[in-house]
mmCIF file of C-alpha atoms in Angstrom:
data_model
loop_
_atom_site.group_PDB
_atom_site.id
_atom_site.type_symbol
_atom_site.label_atom_id
_atom_site.label_comp_id
_atom_site.label_asym_id
_atom_site.label_seq_id
_atom_site.Cartn_x
_atom_site.Cartn_y
_atom_site.Cartn_z
ATOM 1 C CA UNK U 1 22.618 -6.667 -5.708
ATOM 2 C CA UNK U 2 23.970 -8.801 -8.352
ATOM 3 C CA UNK U 3 22.061 -11.625 -10.168
ATOM 4 C CA UNK U 4 23.044 -15.232 -9.235
ATOM 5 C CA UNK U 5 23.988 -17.616 -12.027
ATOM 6 C CA UNK U 6 21.797 -20.846 -12.656
ATOM 7 C CA UNK U 7 24.651 -22.990 -11.262
ATOM 8 C CA UNK U 8 24.761 -20.712 -8.113
ATOM 9 C CA UNK U 9 20.896 -20.897 -7.880
ATOM 10 C CA UNK U 10 21.006 -24.802 -8.070
ATOM 11 C CA UNK U 11 23.908 -25.078 -5.509
ATOM 12 C CA UNK U 12 21.812 -22.796 -2.996
ATOM 13 C CA UNK U 13 18.632 -24.734 -3.671
ATOM 14 C CA UNK U 14 20.336 -27.873 -2.254
ATOM 15 C CA UNK U 15 20.280 -26.321 1.235
ATOM 16 C CA UNK U 16 16.561 -25.259 0.927
ATOM 17 C CA UNK U 17 13.904 -28.135 1.192
ATOM 18 C CA UNK U 18 11.109 -28.027 -1.433
ATOM 19 C CA UNK U 19 12.278 -24.932 -3.185
ATOM 20 C CA UNK U 20 12.301 -24.988 -6.825
ATOM 21 C CA UNK U 21 13.854 -22.510 -9.641
ATOM 22 C CA UNK U 22 10.844 -21.941 -12.033
ATOM 23 C CA UNK U 23 10.602 -18.908 -14.420
ATOM 24 C CA UNK U 24 13.397 -16.705 -12.913
ATOM 25 C CA UNK U 25 12.159 -17.258 -9.441
ATOM 26 C CA UNK U 26 12.500 -19.834 -6.523
ATOM 27 C CA UNK U 27 9.164 -21.052 -5.360
ATOM 28 C CA UNK U 28 7.683 -23.363 -2.628
ATOM 29 C CA UNK U 29 4.280 -24.357 -1.000
ATOM 30 C CA UNK U 30 3.753 -25.173 2.512
ATOM 31 C CA UNK U 31 0.674 -26.770 3.752
ATOM 32 C CA UNK U 32 -0.659 -26.279 7.371
ATOM 33 C CA UNK U 33 -3.580 -27.783 9.566
ATOM 34 C CA UNK U 34 -5.790 -24.893 8.723
ATOM 35 C CA UNK U 35 -6.295 -21.045 7.572
ATOM 36 C CA UNK U 36 -5.480 -19.867 10.995
ATOM 37 C CA UNK U 37 -2.203 -21.661 11.325
ATOM 38 C CA UNK U 38 -1.184 -20.706 7.797
ATOM 39 C CA UNK U 39 -2.269 -16.958 8.294
ATOM 40 C CA UNK U 40 -0.175 -17.100 11.711
ATOM 41 C CA UNK U 41 3.072 -18.112 9.763
ATOM 42 C CA UNK U 42 2.458 -15.700 7.135
ATOM 43 C CA UNK U 43 2.259 -12.936 9.776
ATOM 44 C CA UNK U 44 5.592 -14.003 11.229
ATOM 45 C CA UNK U 45 7.072 -14.212 7.722
ATOM 46 C CA UNK U 46 5.858 -10.744 7.039
ATOM 47 C CA UNK U 47 7.703 -9.121 10.000
ATOM 48 C CA UNK U 48 10.914 -10.954 8.808
ATOM 49 C CA UNK U 49 10.432 -9.406 5.232
ATOM 50 C CA UNK U 50 10.042 -6.124 6.480
ATOM 51 C CA UNK U 51 13.229 -6.666 8.580
ATOM 52 C CA UNK U 52 15.105 -7.467 5.521
ATOM 53 C CA UNK U 53 13.322 -5.169 3.302
ATOM 54 C CA UNK U 54 12.729 -7.854 0.588
ATOM 55 C CA UNK U 55 9.119 -9.075 0.130
ATOM 56 C CA UNK U 56 7.664 -12.097 -1.597
ATOM 57 C CA UNK U 57 5.067 -12.775 -4.184
ATOM 58 C CA UNK U 58 2.839 -15.062 -2.068
ATOM 59 C CA UNK U 59 -0.809 -16.357 -2.029
ATOM 60 C CA UNK U 60 -2.608 -18.218 0.453
ATOM 61 C CA UNK U 61 -5.709 -20.393 0.065
ATOM 62 C CA UNK U 62 -7.314 -21.942 3.046
ATOM 63 C CA UNK U 63 -4.307 -24.121 4.410
ATOM 64 C CA UNK U 64 -1.830 -23.691 1.756
ATOM 65 C CA UNK U 65 0.817 -20.856 1.263
ATOM 66 C CA UNK U 66 2.708 -20.455 -2.019
ATOM 67 C CA UNK U 67 5.828 -18.230 -1.909
ATOM 68 C CA UNK U 68 7.695 -17.003 -4.894
ATOM 69 C CA UNK U 69 11.087 -15.010 -4.614
ATOM 70 C CA UNK U 70 13.054 -12.881 -7.042
ATOM 71 C CA UNK U 71 14.579 -9.635 -6.988
ATOM 72 C CA UNK U 72 12.868 -7.445 -9.473
ATOM 73 C CA UNK U 73 15.710 -4.876 -9.674
ATOM 74 C CA UNK U 74 18.241 -7.464 -10.579
ATOM 75 C CA UNK U 75 15.694 -9.350 -12.932
ATOM 76 C CA UNK U 76 16.322 -12.667 -11.200
ATOM 77 C CA UNK U 77 17.639 -14.344 -8.054
ATOM 78 C CA UNK U 78 19.990 -12.643 -5.776
ATOM 79 C CA UNK U 79 21.577 -13.417 -2.291
ATOM 80 C CA UNK U 80 18.408 -11.601 -0.863
ATOM 81 C CA UNK U 81 16.256 -14.126 -2.256
ATOM 82 C CA UNK U 82 18.265 -17.205 -0.707
ATOM 83 C CA UNK U 83 18.563 -15.266 2.609
ATOM 84 C CA UNK U 84 14.869 -14.752 2.909
ATOM 85 C CA UNK U 85 14.198 -18.285 1.772
ATOM 86 C CA UNK U 86 16.536 -19.466 4.586
ATOM 87 C CA UNK U 87 14.733 -17.223 7.063
ATOM 88 C CA UNK U 88 11.119 -18.604 5.784
ATOM 89 C CA UNK U 89 12.393 -22.094 6.425
ATOM 90 C CA UNK U 90 13.567 -21.249 9.888
ATOM 91 C CA UNK U 91 10.174 -19.985 10.696
ATOM 92 C CA UNK U 92 8.325 -22.926 9.318
ATOM 93 C CA UNK U 93 10.608 -25.481 11.196
ATOM 94 C CA UNK U 94 10.088 -23.629 14.336
ATOM 95 C CA UNK U 95 6.241 -23.971 14.275
#
């Protein structure tokens, strides 16, 4: 998988609401009603991550979910990260 250029990353981020390019990864934070809602969405995202064989660095504190994506093998952002970010957005907007 080939690493995207900074320009390619910025162009892709225009299509992802609330995502930022920070220190070699794309990141976002979502806020939910409560822990149960946050965990429910995390579970749905986890199944999609398994399907795509691409896994986020993420953390959850009560109703907040922080997600950080990059491709370790490429040492940066690849199409896998952009695809997973779009999938996560679809899950979030379907809630």
